[in-house]
Amino acid sequence: MATLSWSRAASRSQVWQLLGAARRGSSSGTGDSPGTGVSLPEPEKRPSGLTGAGPQQVPSKNVESFASMLRCSPLVQMGPAKGKIVLGQIFHIVEDDLYIDFGGKFHCVCKRPEVDGEKYQKGSRVRLRLVDLELTSRFLGAKTDTTLLEADAVLLGLLESREIRQKE
Amino acid sequence: MAAARLLQAVVPRFSCLGSLGKAAPSTSQLSSRLYGTLLAPEANQQVEPNVINDRIITEPLRHPDFFNVKELFSLKDLFDARVHLGHKKGCRHRFMEPYIFGCRLDQDIIDLDQTMKHLQLALNFTAHIAYRKGIILFVNRNRQFGHLVEVTARDCGEYAHTRYWQGGLLTNAHVQYGTGIRLPDLLVFISTLNNVFEPHVAVRDAAKMNIPTVGVVDTNCNPSIITYPIPGNDDSPLAVELYCKIFKMTITRAKNKRKQMEVLYGLQNKADSS
Protein backbone atom coordinates (compact mmCIF):
# COMPACT_ATOMS: atom_id res chain seq x y z
CA MET A 1 0.00 0.00 0.00
CA ALA A 2 2.83 2.38 0.80
CA THR A 3 4.40 1.84 -2.61
CA LEU A 4 1.05 2.46 -4.30
CA SER A 5 0.57 5.84 -2.66
CA TRP A 6 4.20 6.78 -3.31
CA SER A 7 3.96 5.99 -7.04
CA ARG A 8 0.68 7.91 -7.22
CA ALA A 9 2.36 10.90 -5.64
CA ALA A 10 5.25 10.63 -8.07
CA SER A 11 2.99 10.54 -11.11
CA ARG A 12 1.03 13.52 -9.84
CA SER A 13 4.12 15.67 -9.63
CA GLN A 14 5.41 14.51 -13.02
CA VAL A 15 5.65 17.27 -15.58
CA TRP A 16 5.14 16.33 -19.23
CA GLN A 17 7.13 18.04 -21.92
CA LEU A 18 5.12 17.79 -25.10
CA LEU A 19 6.92 20.63 -26.81
CA GLY A 20 9.51 19.30 -29.20
CA ALA A 21 13.00 20.71 -29.55
CA ALA A 22 11.80 22.86 -32.46
CA ARG A 23 9.67 25.06 -30.23
CA ARG A 24 11.93 24.94 -27.23
CA GLY A 25 14.98 25.89 -29.22
CA SER A 26 13.69 29.44 -29.69
CA SER A 27 13.90 30.27 -26.00
CA SER A 28 16.82 29.57 -23.70
CA GLY A 29 16.28 25.81 -23.62
CA THR A 30 17.83 23.29 -21.33
CA GLY A 31 21.13 21.76 -22.29
CA ASP A 32 20.82 18.67 -24.39
CA SER A 33 17.24 17.66 -23.87
CA PRO A 34 16.03 15.23 -26.52
CA GLY A 35 13.01 15.83 -28.64
CA THR A 36 10.71 13.50 -26.74
CA GLY A 37 11.21 14.55 -23.17
CA VAL A 38 9.50 11.32 -22.14
CA SER A 39 10.08 10.28 -18.57
CA LEU A 40 8.47 7.22 -17.07
CA PRO A 41 7.36 7.54 -13.46
CA GLU A 42 10.61 7.44 -11.55
CA PRO A 43 11.14 7.31 -7.81
CA GLU A 44 12.01 10.97 -7.33
CA LYS A 45 9.89 13.91 -6.41
CA ARG A 46 10.89 16.04 -9.41
CA PRO A 47 11.49 13.69 -12.29
CA SER A 48 13.74 15.10 -14.95
CA GLY A 49 12.44 15.76 -18.40
CA LEU A 50 15.48 14.11 -19.90
CA THR A 51 15.86 10.49 -20.73
CA GLY A 52 18.72 8.75 -22.40
CA ALA A 53 18.79 8.62 -26.18
CA GLY A 54 15.19 8.88 -27.28
CA PRO A 55 14.25 7.18 -30.53
CA GLN A 56 14.69 10.47 -32.41
CA GLN A 57 18.36 10.64 -31.49
CA VAL A 58 19.34 7.47 -33.31
CA PRO A 59 21.02 8.47 -36.57
CA SER A 60 18.62 7.72 -39.38
CA LYS A 61 20.14 4.44 -40.41
CA ASN A 62 17.02 2.58 -39.31
CA VAL A 63 14.03 4.74 -40.13
CA GLU A 64 11.47 4.55 -37.39
CA SER A 65 7.93 3.69 -38.38
CA PHE A 66 5.06 6.05 -37.78
CA ALA A 67 3.36 3.63 -35.41
CA SER A 68 6.38 3.32 -33.19
CA MET A 69 7.01 7.10 -33.24
CA LEU A 70 3.43 7.59 -32.20
CA ARG A 71 3.60 5.03 -29.43
CA CYS A 72 6.71 6.61 -27.92
CA SER A 73 5.56 10.19 -28.31
CA PRO A 74 4.94 12.11 -25.08
CA LEU A 75 1.39 12.95 -26.10
CA VAL A 76 0.42 9.30 -26.24
CA GLN A 77 2.50 8.33 -23.22
CA MET A 78 0.72 11.00 -21.25
CA GLY A 79 -2.67 9.34 -21.60
CA PRO A 80 -5.88 11.21 -20.83
CA ALA A 81 -5.23 14.91 -20.69
CA LYS A 82 -7.42 15.69 -17.71
CA GLY A 83 -5.36 16.79 -14.74
CA LYS A 84 -1.93 16.35 -16.30
CA ILE A 85 0.79 18.91 -15.67
CA VAL A 86 2.58 20.09 -18.78
CA LEU A 87 5.07 22.76 -19.72
CA GLY A 88 4.03 25.41 -22.16
CA GLN A 89 5.47 28.43 -23.87
CA ILE A 90 3.72 31.74 -24.38
CA PHE A 91 3.76 32.66 -28.05
CA HIS A 92 1.33 35.56 -28.18
CA ILE A 93 -0.04 38.10 -25.75
CA VAL A 94 -3.09 40.31 -26.08
CA GLU A 95 -3.13 42.56 -23.02
CA ASP A 96 -4.33 40.18 -20.32
CA ASP A 97 -4.75 37.04 -22.44
CA LEU A 98 -1.79 34.70 -22.75
CA TYR A 99 -1.75 32.29 -25.71
CA ILE A 100 0.24 29.29 -24.58
CA ASP A 101 1.46 26.43 -26.76
CA PHE A 102 2.12 23.20 -24.89
CA GLY A 103 2.72 20.78 -27.74
CA GLY A 104 -0.80 19.64 -28.53
CA LYS A 105 -2.80 20.35 -31.63
CA PHE A 106 -4.18 23.59 -30.26
CA HIS A 107 -2.93 26.28 -27.93
CA CYS A 108 -4.70 27.38 -24.77
CA VAL A 109 -5.60 30.86 -23.68
CA CYS A 110 -5.21 31.83 -20.03
CA LYS A 111 -5.73 35.04 -18.15
CA ARG A 112 -2.65 36.75 -16.83
CA PRO A 113 -2.47 36.01 -13.10
CA GLU A 114 -2.19 38.77 -10.51
CA VAL A 115 0.87 37.22 -8.91
CA ASP A 116 4.01 38.12 -10.92
CA GLY A 117 1.88 39.41 -13.76
CA GLU A 118 4.70 41.30 -15.41
CA LYS A 119 6.95 38.24 -15.70
CA TYR A 120 4.67 36.61 -18.30
CA GLN A 121 6.10 37.77 -21.60
CA LYS A 122 6.41 36.26 -25.05
CA GLY A 123 8.64 33.23 -24.77
CA SER A 124 8.14 32.58 -21.07
CA ARG A 125 7.89 28.95 -20.08
CA VAL A 126 4.94 28.19 -17.84
CA ARG A 127 3.38 25.24 -16.08
CA LEU A 128 -0.17 24.28 -16.94
CA ARG A 129 -2.67 21.77 -15.71
CA LEU A 130 -4.56 20.45 -18.72
CA VAL A 131 -8.31 20.08 -18.70
CA ASP A 132 -8.99 19.20 -22.32
CA LEU A 133 -6.96 19.03 -25.52
CA GLU A 134 -9.72 20.47 -27.68
CA LEU A 135 -12.93 22.17 -26.62
CA THR A 136 -15.68 20.54 -28.64
CA SER A 137 -19.34 19.96 -28.02
CA ARG A 138 -22.28 18.60 -29.98
CA PHE A 139 -25.15 21.01 -29.99
CA LEU A 140 -28.79 20.11 -30.43
CA GLY A 141 -29.69 19.50 -34.03
CA ALA A 142 -26.10 19.52 -35.30
CA LYS A 143 -24.56 16.76 -37.39
CA THR A 144 -21.01 17.24 -36.13
CA ASP A 145 -19.39 18.72 -33.08
CA THR A 146 -18.68 22.41 -32.91
CA THR A 147 -15.05 23.06 -32.04
CA LEU A 148 -13.56 26.13 -30.47
CA LEU A 149 -10.08 25.44 -31.93
CA GLU A 150 -8.60 25.86 -28.46
CA ALA A 151 -7.42 23.67 -25.63
CA ASP A 152 -8.37 24.21 -22.01
CA ALA A 153 -5.81 24.47 -19.25
CA VAL A 154 -5.27 26.11 -15.89
CA LEU A 155 -2.16 28.24 -15.52
CA LEU A 156 -0.16 27.14 -12.50
CA GLY A 157 2.78 29.49 -12.73
CA LEU A 158 6.07 30.20 -14.33
CA LEU A 159 8.60 27.46 -14.78
CA GLU A 160 10.96 27.85 -11.85
CA SER A 161 14.60 28.21 -12.76
CA ARG A 162 15.30 25.69 -10.00
CA GLU A 163 13.45 23.10 -12.05
CA ILE A 164 15.46 23.89 -15.13
CA ARG A 165 18.74 23.48 -13.29
CA GLN A 166 17.58 20.15 -11.83
CA LYS A 167 16.69 18.88 -15.28
CA GLU A 168 20.20 19.46 -16.62
CA MET B 1 2.51 20.46 -85.87
CA ALA B 2 2.28 19.01 -82.40
CA ALA B 3 5.25 21.04 -81.25
CA ALA B 4 3.65 24.27 -82.39
CA ARG B 5 0.48 23.45 -80.51
CA LEU B 6 2.45 22.69 -77.38
CA LEU B 7 4.26 25.99 -77.74
CA GLN B 8 0.97 27.82 -77.85
CA ALA B 9 -0.21 26.01 -74.79
CA VAL B 10 2.87 27.17 -72.91
CA VAL B 11 3.10 30.78 -73.93
CA PRO B 12 0.53 32.72 -71.94
CA ARG B 13 -1.67 34.81 -74.11
CA PHE B 14 -3.68 37.01 -71.90
CA SER B 15 -2.73 39.34 -69.10
CA CYS B 16 -3.58 37.52 -65.95
CA LEU B 17 -4.51 38.90 -62.54
CA GLY B 18 -2.01 41.66 -62.30
CA SER B 19 1.10 40.18 -63.84
CA LEU B 20 2.68 41.23 -67.09
CA GLY B 21 1.13 39.52 -70.05
CA LYS B 22 3.29 38.14 -72.79
CA ALA B 23 0.56 38.52 -75.36
CA ALA B 24 1.41 37.13 -78.75
CA PRO B 25 0.12 39.36 -81.56
CA SER B 26 -2.32 36.88 -83.09
CA THR B 27 -4.53 36.29 -80.05
CA SER B 28 -7.40 38.71 -80.40
CA GLN B 29 -9.84 36.48 -82.22
CA LEU B 30 -10.02 33.95 -79.40
CA SER B 31 -13.29 33.48 -77.60
CA SER B 32 -13.52 34.16 -73.90
CA ARG B 33 -12.63 30.66 -72.81
CA LEU B 34 -9.54 29.61 -70.91
CA TYR B 35 -6.30 29.95 -72.80
CA GLY B 36 -5.80 26.25 -72.49
CA THR B 37 -7.81 25.59 -75.63
CA LEU B 38 -5.47 24.31 -78.30
CA LEU B 39 -5.78 26.09 -81.63
CA ALA B 40 -4.66 25.35 -85.09
CA PRO B 41 -0.96 26.09 -85.47
CA GLU B 42 0.11 29.16 -87.35
CA ALA B 43 2.33 29.06 -90.34
CA ASN B 44 4.77 31.75 -89.33
CA GLN B 45 6.26 29.93 -86.29
CA GLN B 46 9.91 29.08 -86.44
CA VAL B 47 10.92 25.48 -86.23
CA GLU B 48 13.81 25.68 -83.80
CA PRO B 49 12.10 27.17 -80.72
CA ASN B 50 9.33 24.61 -81.12
CA VAL B 51 11.74 21.74 -80.98
CA ILE B 52 13.50 23.13 -77.91
CA ASN B 53 10.27 23.81 -76.10
CA ASP B 54 9.01 20.38 -76.96
CA ARG B 55 12.05 18.83 -75.32
CA ILE B 56 11.80 21.14 -72.31
CA ILE B 57 8.16 20.25 -71.76
CA THR B 58 8.37 16.52 -72.29
CA GLU B 59 11.64 15.81 -70.52
CA PRO B 60 10.26 16.10 -66.94
CA LEU B 61 7.35 13.82 -67.84
CA ARG B 62 9.68 10.90 -68.36
CA HIS B 63 10.69 10.70 -64.70
CA PRO B 64 8.31 9.84 -61.86
CA ASP B 65 9.97 12.34 -59.51
CA PHE B 66 11.83 14.73 -61.76
CA PHE B 67 12.12 17.46 -59.16
CA ASN B 68 13.06 15.10 -56.33
CA VAL B 69 10.37 16.40 -54.01
CA LYS B 70 10.77 13.36 -51.77
CA GLU B 71 13.84 14.83 -50.14
CA LEU B 72 12.04 18.00 -49.06
CA PHE B 73 10.33 16.35 -46.13
CA SER B 74 10.63 13.26 -43.98
CA LEU B 75 8.32 11.31 -41.71
CA LYS B 76 10.06 12.75 -38.68
CA ASP B 77 9.58 16.33 -39.93
CA LEU B 78 5.87 15.71 -40.33
CA PHE B 79 5.65 14.09 -36.95
CA ASP B 80 7.48 16.87 -35.15
CA ALA B 81 5.27 19.45 -36.80
CA ARG B 82 2.21 17.63 -35.34
CA VAL B 83 0.77 16.89 -38.78
CA HIS B 84 -0.73 13.65 -37.51
CA LEU B 85 -3.01 15.26 -34.92
CA GLY B 86 -6.63 15.49 -35.92
CA HIS B 87 -9.75 16.84 -34.34
CA LYS B 88 -11.96 15.03 -31.89
CA LYS B 89 -14.00 12.03 -32.92
CA GLY B 90 -17.22 14.00 -33.04
CA CYS B 91 -15.84 16.41 -35.65
CA ARG B 92 -14.79 13.66 -38.03
CA HIS B 93 -15.95 13.81 -41.62
CA ARG B 94 -17.06 10.46 -42.97
CA PHE B 95 -14.91 10.68 -46.08
CA MET B 96 -11.75 11.17 -44.05
CA GLU B 97 -12.04 7.75 -42.47
CA PRO B 98 -9.66 6.04 -44.93
CA TYR B 99 -6.92 8.50 -44.02
CA ILE B 100 -7.26 8.14 -40.26
CA PHE B 101 -4.84 5.85 -38.49
CA GLY B 102 -6.97 5.55 -35.39
CA CYS B 103 -8.65 7.36 -32.58
CA ARG B 104 -6.80 7.81 -29.30
CA LEU B 105 -8.83 9.00 -26.32
CA ASP B 106 -11.34 10.59 -28.68
CA GLN B 107 -8.71 12.40 -30.76
CA ASP B 108 -8.24 11.23 -34.35
CA ILE B 109 -4.72 10.47 -35.50
CA ILE B 110 -4.00 10.84 -39.20
CA ASP B 111 -1.96 8.13 -40.89
CA LEU B 112 1.33 9.74 -41.77
CA ASP B 113 2.33 6.96 -44.15
CA GLN B 114 -0.57 7.90 -46.38
CA THR B 115 0.17 11.57 -45.85
CA MET B 116 3.72 11.06 -47.10
CA LYS B 117 2.43 9.48 -50.30
CA HIS B 118 -0.20 12.12 -50.91
CA LEU B 119 2.18 14.94 -50.11
CA GLN B 120 4.71 13.61 -52.56
CA LEU B 121 2.10 13.37 -55.32
CA ALA B 122 0.79 16.84 -54.61
CA LEU B 123 4.24 18.42 -54.52
CA ASN B 124 5.25 16.67 -57.72
CA PHE B 125 2.15 18.02 -59.43
CA THR B 126 2.73 21.52 -58.07
CA ALA B 127 6.31 21.42 -59.28
CA HIS B 128 5.24 20.42 -62.77
CA ILE B 129 2.70 23.24 -62.88
CA ALA B 130 5.30 25.75 -61.73
CA TYR B 131 7.81 24.35 -64.23
CA ARG B 132 5.37 25.00 -67.04
CA LYS B 133 4.89 28.59 -65.87
CA GLY B 134 1.42 27.98 -64.53
CA ILE B 135 -0.25 30.39 -62.13
CA ILE B 136 -0.63 29.05 -58.61
CA LEU B 137 -3.10 30.59 -56.21
CA PHE B 138 -2.82 29.90 -52.49
CA VAL B 139 -6.18 30.02 -50.78
CA ASN B 140 -6.62 30.05 -47.04
CA ARG B 141 -9.35 31.50 -44.89
CA ASN B 142 -7.83 30.68 -41.52
CA ARG B 143 -7.11 34.09 -40.05
CA GLN B 144 -4.32 32.82 -37.86
CA PHE B 145 -2.17 31.97 -40.88
CA GLY B 146 -3.40 34.46 -43.47
CA HIS B 147 -0.30 36.59 -43.36
CA LEU B 148 2.04 33.61 -43.47
CA VAL B 149 0.35 32.27 -46.60
CA GLU B 150 0.53 35.66 -48.29
CA VAL B 151 4.22 35.98 -47.49
CA THR B 152 4.87 32.47 -48.80
CA ALA B 153 3.10 33.25 -52.06
CA ARG B 154 4.99 36.47 -52.50
CA ASP B 155 8.32 34.80 -51.82
CA CYS B 156 7.85 32.19 -54.51
CA GLY B 157 6.42 34.61 -57.03
CA GLU B 158 2.91 33.25 -56.99
CA TYR B 159 -0.44 34.52 -55.78
CA ALA B 160 -2.54 34.23 -52.64
CA HIS B 161 -6.14 34.93 -51.71
CA THR B 162 -6.77 34.94 -47.99
CA ARG B 163 -9.74 37.30 -47.76
CA TYR B 164 -13.44 36.97 -48.33
CA TRP B 165 -14.06 35.00 -51.50
CA GLN B 166 -16.60 36.74 -53.67
CA GLY B 167 -19.08 34.44 -55.33
CA GLY B 168 -18.11 34.73 -58.96
CA LEU B 169 -14.34 35.06 -58.76
CA LEU B 170 -13.71 31.98 -60.87
CA THR B 171 -17.09 31.21 -62.36
CA ASN B 172 -17.96 34.78 -63.33
CA ALA B 173 -14.47 36.06 -64.04
CA HIS B 174 -15.18 37.28 -67.55
CA VAL B 175 -17.96 39.52 -66.29
CA GLN B 176 -16.13 40.72 -63.20
CA TYR B 177 -12.71 41.25 -64.73
CA GLY B 178 -13.41 41.65 -68.41
CA THR B 179 -12.97 39.23 -71.28
CA GLY B 180 -9.73 37.44 -71.91
CA ILE B 181 -8.79 36.86 -68.30
CA ARG B 182 -6.38 34.12 -67.42
CA LEU B 183 -7.50 32.00 -64.49
CA PRO B 184 -5.11 30.25 -62.13
CA ASP B 185 -3.81 26.86 -63.20
CA LEU B 186 -3.66 25.44 -59.70
CA LEU B 187 -5.30 26.27 -56.40
CA VAL B 188 -3.44 25.32 -53.25
CA PHE B 189 -5.52 25.21 -50.10
CA ILE B 190 -3.67 25.38 -46.82
CA SER B 191 -7.04 24.89 -45.15
CA THR B 192 -10.09 23.83 -47.13
CA LEU B 193 -12.61 25.19 -44.64
CA ASN B 194 -13.81 28.73 -44.33
CA ASN B 195 -14.55 30.60 -41.15
CA VAL B 196 -17.86 28.85 -40.51
CA PHE B 197 -16.39 25.34 -40.88
CA GLU B 198 -17.93 24.77 -44.27
CA PRO B 199 -15.98 23.78 -47.37
CA HIS B 200 -14.44 26.79 -49.06
CA VAL B 201 -16.41 27.93 -52.12
CA ALA B 202 -13.24 27.90 -54.20
CA VAL B 203 -12.99 24.10 -53.95
CA ARG B 204 -16.28 23.67 -55.74
CA ASP B 205 -15.69 26.52 -58.16
CA ALA B 206 -12.30 25.21 -59.18
CA ALA B 207 -13.84 21.83 -59.89
CA LYS B 208 -16.47 23.57 -62.03
CA MET B 209 -13.82 25.44 -64.00
CA ASN B 210 -11.58 22.36 -64.45
CA ILE B 211 -8.82 23.86 -62.34
CA PRO B 212 -6.91 21.22 -60.35
CA THR B 213 -6.68 21.72 -56.60
CA VAL B 214 -4.18 20.67 -53.98
CA GLY B 215 -5.40 20.93 -50.42
CA VAL B 216 -4.51 20.03 -46.87
CA VAL B 217 -7.54 18.22 -45.46
CA ASP B 218 -8.00 17.84 -41.74
CA THR B 219 -10.28 15.24 -40.17
CA ASN B 220 -13.28 17.55 -40.40
CA CYS B 221 -12.84 18.40 -44.10
CA ASN B 222 -14.36 16.86 -47.21
CA PRO B 223 -11.61 15.53 -49.48
CA SER B 224 -13.90 14.33 -52.28
CA ILE B 225 -13.56 16.97 -54.98
CA ILE B 226 -10.01 18.01 -54.22
CA THR B 227 -7.66 16.68 -56.91
CA TYR B 228 -4.65 16.07 -54.66
CA PRO B 229 -5.74 15.97 -51.03
CA ILE B 230 -3.07 15.92 -48.36
CA PRO B 231 -4.49 14.49 -45.14
CA GLY B 232 -2.92 16.45 -42.32
CA ASN B 233 -3.30 18.93 -39.53
CA ASP B 234 -4.22 22.42 -40.66
CA ASP B 235 -4.65 24.07 -37.28
CA SER B 236 -1.23 24.01 -35.61
CA PRO B 237 1.20 26.81 -36.48
CA LEU B 238 4.11 24.40 -36.76
CA ALA B 239 2.27 22.28 -39.32
CA VAL B 240 1.20 25.24 -41.43
CA GLU B 241 4.70 26.68 -41.36
CA LEU B 242 6.01 23.34 -42.56
CA TYR B 243 3.54 23.22 -45.45
CA CYS B 244 4.32 26.77 -46.49
CA LYS B 245 8.03 26.09 -46.38
CA ILE B 246 7.70 22.91 -48.42
CA PHE B 247 5.47 24.49 -51.06
CA LYS B 248 7.77 27.46 -51.37
CA MET B 249 10.81 25.21 -51.81
CA THR B 250 9.00 23.09 -54.41
CA ILE B 251 7.87 26.02 -56.50
CA THR B 252 11.21 27.77 -56.34
CA ARG B 253 13.00 24.57 -57.24
CA ALA B 254 10.71 23.96 -60.22
CA LYS B 255 11.17 27.47 -61.53
CA ASN B 256 14.94 27.28 -61.20
CA LYS B 257 14.91 23.95 -62.98
CA ARG B 258 12.97 25.51 -65.80
CA LYS B 259 15.54 28.26 -66.21
CA GLN B 260 18.25 25.65 -66.09
CA MET B 261 16.62 23.54 -68.77
CA GLU B 262 16.09 26.52 -71.03
CA VAL B 263 19.74 27.44 -70.79
CA LEU B 264 20.77 23.85 -71.30
CA TYR B 265 18.69 23.27 -74.38
CA GLY B 266 19.42 26.71 -75.70
CA LEU B 267 23.15 25.99 -75.49
CA GLN B 268 22.65 22.56 -77.01
CA ASN B 269 20.74 24.04 -79.86
CA LYS B 270 23.41 26.64 -80.46
CA ALA B 271 26.05 23.93 -80.40
CA ASP B 272 24.04 21.85 -82.87
CA SER B 273 23.37 24.65 -85.27
CA SER B 274 26.88 26.09 -85.26
PDB file of C-alpha atoms in Angstrom, chain B residues 138 147-160 248 255:
ATOM      1  CA  PHE B 138      -2.817  29.903 -52.490  1.00  0.00           C
ATOM      2  CA  HIS B 147      -0.302  36.585 -43.361  1.00  0.00           C
ATOM      3  CA  LEU B 148       2.038  33.608 -43.467  1.00  0.00           C
ATOM      4  CA  VAL B 149       0.348  32.275 -46.599  1.00  0.00           C
ATOM      5  CA  GLU B 150       0.526  35.662 -48.289  1.00  0.00           C
ATOM      6  CA  VAL B 151       4.217  35.979 -47.495  1.00  0.00           C
ATOM      7  CA  THR B 152       4.870  32.470 -48.801  1.00  0.00           C
ATOM      8  CA  ALA B 153       3.096  33.247 -52.056  1.00  0.00           C
ATOM      9  CA  ARG B 154       4.993  36.475 -52.497  1.00  0.00           C
ATOM     10  CA  ASP B 155       8.319  34.796 -51.818  1.00  0.00           C
ATOM     11  CA  CYS B 156       7.849  32.189 -54.512  1.00  0.00           C
ATOM     12  CA  GLY B 157       6.424  34.611 -57.028  1.00  0.00           C
ATOM     13  CA  GLU B 158       2.911  33.253 -56.986  1.00  0.00           C
ATOM     14  CA  TYR B 159      -0.440  34.522 -55.775  1.00  0.00           C
ATOM     15  CA  ALA B 160      -2.541  34.235 -52.641  1.00  0.00           C
ATOM     16  CA  LYS B 248       7.771  27.463 -51.366  1.00  0.00           C
ATOM     17  CA  LYS B 255      11.174  27.473 -61.527  1.00  0.00           C
TER      18      LYS B 255
END
